[in-house]
XYZ file of C-alpha atoms in Angstrom:
477
model
C -8.219 -8.190 0.346
C -7.469 -5.039 2.295
C -4.332 -3.176 1.369
C -1.305 -3.058 3.623
C -2.096 0.547 4.404
C -5.561 -0.240 5.694
C -4.223 -3.095 7.791
C -1.289 -1.354 9.367
C -2.202 2.314 9.327
C -5.845 2.430 10.386
C -7.541 5.687 11.252
C -7.196 6.345 14.977
C -10.458 6.093 16.854
C -10.400 9.834 17.509
C -9.871 10.721 13.860
C -12.719 12.059 11.768
C -12.262 12.990 8.137
C -14.521 15.992 8.429
C -13.453 17.312 11.812
C -9.774 16.507 12.263
C -8.154 19.570 13.746
C -5.323 21.027 11.711
C -2.536 22.799 13.544
C -1.625 24.925 10.541
C -2.252 28.630 11.006
C -3.204 30.871 8.142
C -0.169 32.431 6.577
C 2.267 29.811 7.820
C 5.386 29.481 5.724
C 5.621 25.903 4.515
C 8.882 24.506 3.171
C 9.049 22.383 0.074
C 12.495 20.826 -0.176
C 14.770 23.836 -0.645
C 12.044 26.425 -1.169
C 9.610 28.182 1.157
C 6.107 28.872 -0.137
C 3.296 30.895 1.380
C 0.129 28.848 1.906
C -3.242 30.519 2.301
C -5.540 28.361 4.393
C -8.838 29.444 2.896
C -11.432 28.030 0.561
C -11.657 30.973 -1.762
C -12.042 30.095 -5.414
C -9.132 27.851 -6.290
C -6.984 29.192 -9.105
C -7.450 27.271 -12.288
C -4.569 24.915 -12.901
C -1.985 26.377 -15.222
C 0.050 23.302 -16.051
C -0.188 19.579 -16.140
C 1.173 17.989 -12.995
C 4.486 16.275 -13.454
C 4.117 12.633 -12.574
C 7.592 11.200 -12.226
C 6.234 7.910 -10.909
C 4.433 5.242 -12.921
C 0.684 5.377 -13.388
C -1.344 3.913 -10.489
C -2.201 0.788 -12.494
C 1.520 -0.072 -12.580
C 1.921 0.435 -8.844
C 1.690 -2.205 -6.146
C 1.046 -1.735 -2.409
C 4.236 -1.170 -0.455
C 5.765 -3.978 1.571
C 3.941 -4.273 4.932
C 7.294 -3.884 6.696
C 7.534 -0.393 5.200
C 4.488 0.592 7.259
C 5.352 -1.486 10.300
C 8.752 0.047 11.048
C 7.213 3.534 11.093
C 3.915 2.701 12.755
C 5.710 1.184 15.738
C 7.567 4.482 16.094
C 4.480 6.720 16.034
C 4.376 7.594 12.331
C 0.759 8.142 11.336
C -0.866 8.350 7.912
C -4.509 9.293 7.353
C -6.402 8.413 4.198
C -3.330 7.716 2.054
C -1.367 4.651 1.029
C 2.157 4.095 -0.249
C 2.532 2.388 -3.601
C 5.668 1.034 -5.237
C 6.421 0.672 -8.932
C 9.318 0.268 -11.373
C 10.518 3.833 -10.740
C 10.042 3.960 -6.980
C 7.397 4.965 -4.464
C 4.403 7.263 -4.609
C 1.710 8.341 -2.147
C -1.935 8.044 -3.219
C -5.326 8.883 -1.731
C -7.246 5.885 -0.397
C -10.582 7.700 -0.541
C -12.250 10.847 -1.829
C -11.377 13.875 0.304
C -13.749 16.814 0.190
C -12.253 20.326 0.062
C -12.184 22.095 3.421
C -11.542 25.649 4.548
C -8.422 24.560 6.392
C -5.510 22.357 5.454
C -5.894 18.712 6.436
C -3.222 16.482 7.998
C -2.471 13.291 6.075
C 0.847 12.325 7.666
C 2.677 12.870 10.970
C 6.362 12.050 11.470
C 7.856 12.544 14.974
C 11.194 14.267 15.462
C 12.917 11.147 16.769
C 12.757 9.636 13.262
C 14.122 12.671 11.429
C 17.746 13.307 10.557
C 18.103 17.009 11.298
C 21.062 19.364 11.510
C 21.141 23.134 11.926
C 22.313 25.218 8.980
C 24.716 27.318 11.038
C 27.274 26.706 13.749
C 27.197 25.498 16.418
C 25.887 22.339 14.755
C 22.830 21.034 16.547
C 21.159 17.699 15.892
C 17.545 16.762 16.493
C 17.506 14.113 17.822
C 21.060 14.234 19.172
C 21.998 10.577 18.803
C 25.751 10.984 18.162
C 27.724 10.073 21.313
C 30.198 12.580 22.702
C 33.649 12.106 21.227
C 32.593 10.184 18.136
C 34.893 11.146 15.215
C 31.947 11.648 12.832
C 31.293 14.935 14.630
C 34.834 16.113 13.817
C 34.130 15.419 10.147
C 30.845 17.336 10.292
C 32.551 20.186 12.136
C 35.142 20.489 9.358
C 32.550 21.207 6.646
C 31.983 24.596 5.086
C 28.800 26.072 6.633
C 27.772 27.684 3.342
C 28.479 25.056 0.687
C 28.689 21.588 2.243
C 25.290 21.079 3.844
C 24.746 17.914 1.798
C 28.008 16.454 3.135
C 26.878 17.026 6.727
C 23.527 15.373 6.153
C 25.208 12.502 4.294
C 27.468 11.900 7.307
C 24.422 11.796 9.587
C 22.688 9.357 7.248
C 25.701 7.035 7.087
C 26.043 7.107 10.860
C 22.323 6.496 11.417
C 22.390 3.488 9.096
C 25.340 2.060 11.045
C 23.781 2.276 14.518
C 22.259 -1.010 15.607
C 18.438 -0.953 15.771
C 18.333 2.649 14.546
C 15.242 3.424 12.469
C 17.334 4.510 9.475
C 19.057 1.144 9.398
C 15.623 -0.313 8.628
C 14.312 2.525 6.466
C 17.461 2.401 4.344
C 16.188 -0.850 2.828
C 13.496 1.172 1.044
C 15.793 3.872 -0.342
C 17.230 3.532 -3.864
C 20.179 1.294 -3.159
C 22.662 2.074 -5.928
C 23.306 3.859 -9.200
C 21.077 1.236 -10.838
C 18.107 2.639 -8.890
C 19.119 6.215 -8.040
C 18.639 8.928 -10.674
C 21.063 11.447 -9.144
C 23.701 12.674 -11.580
C 26.255 12.515 -8.761
C 26.358 8.787 -9.504
C 26.524 9.194 -13.280
C 29.576 8.222 -15.286
C 31.309 10.664 -17.597
C 29.735 8.878 -20.562
C 26.258 9.250 -19.063
C 26.829 12.950 -18.379
C 27.767 13.395 -22.033
C 24.272 12.146 -22.926
C 22.819 15.329 -21.423
C 24.037 17.320 -24.440
C 24.431 20.186 -21.965
C 28.155 20.908 -21.397
C 27.503 23.401 -18.587
C 25.396 20.984 -16.547
C 27.791 18.099 -17.202
C 30.728 20.253 -16.094
C 28.974 21.261 -12.863
C 28.156 17.657 -12.034
C 31.743 16.528 -12.672
C 32.956 19.291 -10.356
C 30.514 18.255 -7.631
C 31.520 14.609 -7.993
C 35.172 15.608 -7.632
C 34.460 17.687 -4.506
C 32.577 14.804 -2.876
C 35.329 12.300 -3.674
C 38.009 14.657 -2.343
C 35.995 15.082 0.868
C 35.769 11.305 1.249
C 39.491 10.837 0.582
C 40.322 13.495 3.173
C 38.330 11.896 5.990
C 38.138 8.215 5.039
C 41.895 7.693 4.731
C 43.357 4.218 5.434
C 44.443 5.118 8.974
C 41.019 6.509 9.933
C 39.258 4.803 12.866
C 37.324 1.688 11.937
C 34.100 3.264 13.218
C 34.544 5.859 10.446
C 35.886 3.647 7.662
C 33.008 1.197 7.923
C 30.468 3.982 7.268
C 31.689 4.423 3.679
C 34.294 1.880 2.618
C 34.574 3.414 -0.853
C 33.791 6.751 -2.437
C 30.785 5.284 -4.284
C 29.081 4.731 -0.934
C 29.711 8.329 0.095
C 28.497 9.638 -3.272
C 25.328 7.610 -2.776
C 24.763 9.138 0.676
C 25.307 12.658 -0.688
C 22.870 11.994 -3.535
C 20.221 10.808 -1.047
C 20.807 13.845 1.165
C 20.623 16.194 -1.803
C 17.567 14.766 -3.527
C 15.419 13.930 -0.482
C 16.155 16.668 2.058
C 14.054 19.680 2.990
C 15.054 22.993 4.537
C 12.789 24.582 7.094
C 12.681 26.587 10.289
C 11.743 24.512 13.327
C 11.190 25.397 16.955
C 12.406 23.160 19.767
C 11.252 24.662 23.062
C 12.425 28.275 22.987
C 15.076 27.562 20.340
C 14.300 28.380 16.699
C 16.647 26.861 14.132
C 16.980 26.872 10.351
C 17.608 23.225 9.603
C 18.225 20.703 6.865
C 16.447 17.416 7.398
C 15.681 14.029 5.946
C 12.034 13.154 6.565
C 11.103 9.475 6.223
C 7.793 8.655 4.531
C 7.268 12.280 3.486
C 10.260 11.852 1.169
C 8.147 9.394 -0.838
C 5.906 12.207 -2.115
C 6.725 12.986 -5.725
C 7.040 16.380 -7.386
C 4.380 18.405 -9.156
C 4.289 21.979 -10.419
C 0.724 22.066 -9.061
C 1.198 20.338 -5.676
C -1.708 19.409 -3.458
C 0.339 19.082 -0.236
C 2.858 21.001 1.854
C 4.977 20.463 4.968
C 4.494 22.082 8.379
C 6.366 21.849 11.691
C 4.063 21.375 14.711
C 6.365 22.561 17.450
C 4.163 21.657 20.434
C 4.441 17.958 19.655
C 7.750 18.098 17.767
C 6.106 16.528 14.743
C 6.493 17.250 11.048
C 3.137 17.185 9.273
C 2.194 16.661 5.659
C -1.013 18.570 4.928
C -3.353 18.831 1.966
C -3.781 22.405 0.750
C -6.977 24.115 1.823
C -9.646 23.865 -0.856
C -8.130 20.839 -2.617
C -10.659 18.342 -3.968
C -8.917 14.966 -3.788
C -10.302 11.871 -5.490
C -9.489 8.290 -4.609
C -6.314 7.288 -6.432
C -5.003 10.857 -6.823
C -1.309 11.203 -6.102
C -0.180 13.354 -3.190
C 2.586 15.694 -4.352
C 4.925 18.471 -3.244
C 6.660 21.190 -5.221
C 10.328 20.440 -4.607
C 11.733 23.688 -5.966
C 9.371 26.450 -7.020
C 10.359 28.400 -10.125
C 13.181 26.011 -11.076
C 14.248 25.335 -14.647
C 14.883 21.778 -15.786
C 18.653 22.073 -15.407
C 18.199 22.989 -11.727
C 15.790 20.107 -11.124
C 18.163 17.784 -12.936
C 21.188 18.925 -10.956
C 19.567 18.486 -7.572
C 16.903 15.802 -7.981
C 17.756 13.910 -11.147
C 14.612 14.515 -13.219
C 13.184 16.972 -15.735
C 9.824 17.658 -17.372
C 8.697 18.551 -20.905
C 5.927 20.709 -19.385
C 7.997 22.690 -16.888
C 6.391 26.172 -16.911
C 9.647 27.711 -15.664
C 12.009 26.357 -18.311
C 13.814 28.887 -20.493
C 15.101 29.072 -24.073
C 17.715 31.754 -24.763
C 16.772 33.526 -27.995
C 19.284 35.673 -29.867
C 16.933 36.915 -32.597
C 15.824 40.569 -32.419
C 12.302 39.450 -33.378
C 9.604 39.993 -30.755
C 5.905 39.180 -30.551
C 3.148 41.142 -28.846
C 2.815 39.786 -25.305
C -0.829 40.648 -24.635
C -1.951 39.162 -27.942
C -0.046 35.927 -27.335
C -1.566 35.614 -23.863
C -5.085 36.262 -25.135
C -4.751 33.732 -27.972
C -4.109 30.971 -25.421
C -6.255 32.427 -22.597
C -3.295 32.797 -20.261
C -4.016 35.028 -17.282
C -2.127 36.467 -14.323
C 1.154 38.275 -13.815
C 4.318 36.867 -15.377
C 5.351 34.957 -12.250
C 1.810 33.651 -11.800
C 0.675 32.765 -15.329
C -2.089 30.185 -15.493
C -4.366 28.823 -18.197
C -7.967 29.979 -17.807
C -9.859 26.807 -18.676
C -13.273 28.455 -18.427
C -12.508 30.681 -21.423
C -10.885 27.963 -23.521
C -12.219 25.638 -26.158
C -11.854 21.882 -25.845
C -8.975 22.013 -28.319
C -7.103 24.612 -26.271
C -7.616 22.687 -23.055
C -5.735 19.751 -24.509
C -3.061 21.898 -26.164
C -2.126 24.470 -23.522
C 0.186 22.985 -20.907
C 3.234 24.020 -18.926
C 5.323 24.280 -22.102
C 2.978 26.950 -23.514
C 3.181 28.799 -20.189
C 6.981 28.552 -20.474
C 6.743 29.919 -24.025
C 4.819 32.946 -22.745
C 7.636 33.612 -20.279
C 10.644 32.869 -22.462
C 9.681 34.201 -25.915
C 10.995 37.708 -26.690
C 7.972 39.989 -26.400
C 7.008 43.634 -26.511
C 4.069 45.446 -24.962
C 3.096 49.106 -25.014
C -0.204 50.173 -23.536
C -1.760 52.049 -26.435
C 0.241 50.705 -29.369
C -1.623 47.952 -31.237
C 0.183 45.084 -32.885
C 0.367 44.801 -36.683
C -0.636 41.268 -37.775
C 1.767 41.116 -40.720
C 4.711 42.113 -38.522
C 3.639 39.656 -35.837
C 3.614 36.802 -38.344
C 7.028 37.802 -39.647
C 8.505 37.894 -36.143
C 6.827 34.621 -35.175
C 8.329 32.907 -38.234
C 11.789 34.219 -37.327
C 11.444 32.813 -33.824
C 10.299 29.486 -35.258
C 13.368 29.417 -37.484
C 15.612 30.021 -34.481
C 13.935 27.157 -32.615
C 14.536 24.900 -35.622
C 18.167 26.013 -35.694
C 18.597 25.115 -32.010
C 16.962 21.737 -32.642
C 19.332 21.154 -35.543
C 22.332 21.559 -33.242
C 21.378 18.407 -31.321
C 22.869 15.194 -32.746
C 19.560 13.351 -32.239
C 15.863 14.137 -32.531
C 13.254 13.712 -29.805
C 11.842 10.732 -31.718
C 15.252 9.052 -31.781
C 15.665 9.697 -28.054
C 12.291 8.125 -27.311
C 13.133 5.118 -29.479
C 16.392 4.672 -27.595
C 14.555 4.737 -24.259
C 11.972 2.243 -25.509
C 14.407 -0.261 -26.996
C 17.392 -0.290 -24.610
C 16.299 -2.614 -21.807
C 19.683 -2.494 -20.038
C 19.947 1.291 -19.853
C 21.199 2.677 -16.527
C 19.067 5.087 -14.514
C 21.537 7.945 -14.868
C 21.750 7.484 -18.636
C 17.968 7.234 -18.869
C 17.379 10.539 -17.061
C 20.143 12.202 -19.106
C 18.455 11.186 -22.362
C 15.081 12.323 -21.014
C 16.590 15.685 -20.085
C 17.784 16.417 -23.619
C 14.552 15.013 -25.074
C 12.480 17.306 -22.862
C 14.523 20.246 -24.104
C 13.648 19.331 -27.680
C 9.986 18.767 -26.842
C 9.827 22.274 -25.364
C 11.291 23.749 -28.550
C 8.837 21.767 -30.667
C 5.948 22.961 -28.502
C 7.063 26.583 -28.880
C 7.172 26.147 -32.669
C 3.672 24.686 -32.607
C 2.382 27.449 -30.313
C 3.800 30.115 -32.621
C 2.042 28.427 -35.553
C -1.280 28.534 -33.700
C -0.572 32.151 -32.786
C -0.083 33.119 -36.436
C -3.238 31.326 -37.543
C -5.379 33.143 -34.992
C -4.188 36.657 -35.715
C -6.816 38.884 -37.341
C -5.912 40.712 -40.530
């Protein structure tokens, strides 16, 4: 039986996989959530992957085709998807390739979302909405106008989302059925209880989240007071509803510069369908605004070789440590190449030797694992955590001064001991955390991601210890 995607999102008659014209120009700045990345639209030799992609969704075998209504509500409003299908599993949605896609010299469009379906607000006053669907005089605009331009962008977008979901026959009233509906489904720490935040074993992160929860609740209490107009009170009858809207705005929004006619605006926006793409540190897609048609496009990077069943991904926040990903999006990774361990030991290892042992190439901000120079054993061992180790371990490097193997081993052992000391400060081990996740069937989403966060911290430390052991064994006398 054909999938829902093939039934409801067929290729247009004018569409050809090999010749579809891409409107992306070389050198265009493409936004990925809150970060702007430079995309080179060329087919020069693709850099060897430096980390394993983070797959925060279940494996494809656990996924099922999305409800046909999920396609229908967008297709009737000019959303188009080419060669991809939406799949749903226990942990939410993902976007997967329906067929093999050969690498091309230019980026290829796989999704088009028109402006009339976006929730968009400018980042600076005067507030401008695209589309402008709030009627003149509606009190929700007074609430938006009262926000701090610098710090409360999520509150503004949350207000737009709540209003859009309240308007009869509005697209977001329908699309909202496919968003995580409550704290039981949403991983955002804004919805976490104090007990769940304690499971992070990170007092700084827990404190920041409690502060943000308090600010959101105070904002709701200020504007959703008992005497507020009914048209406002019904948008968020309790602070949990407002916290949910803020968590959706925070975890699913993107920031980008768009052009409407002659007007160029820096905006924050919620993008339906594109918000179902999961995160990867090695993304194969990016976002682009096609101003002539007022359409937001999802494109595959130039030179990407996509196989049927591969997941389409974005990089939500380039260069972000796990605590930043956790704070904004509610997930972390044990192979995050940007995660950091703060060492206090004066011991240092020789940087160039460590990089050569694991065949890590590139500048510090662009480290990648050179698979062509690696053995089969190294290919399975070196991942994002080893890249993170190369960045976070205390190192020294002087051009003409060689390292002394005996001193390197001594320093490596001291760093291993410090990692073990940090691990010993946690009340649980990574094995105990994994057992807890496997055995507690009633665990809440926020508690689950909190336990994963601390477990990923421990797994990084364990990987660094293991990498330092390999480093010592490969040093020449």
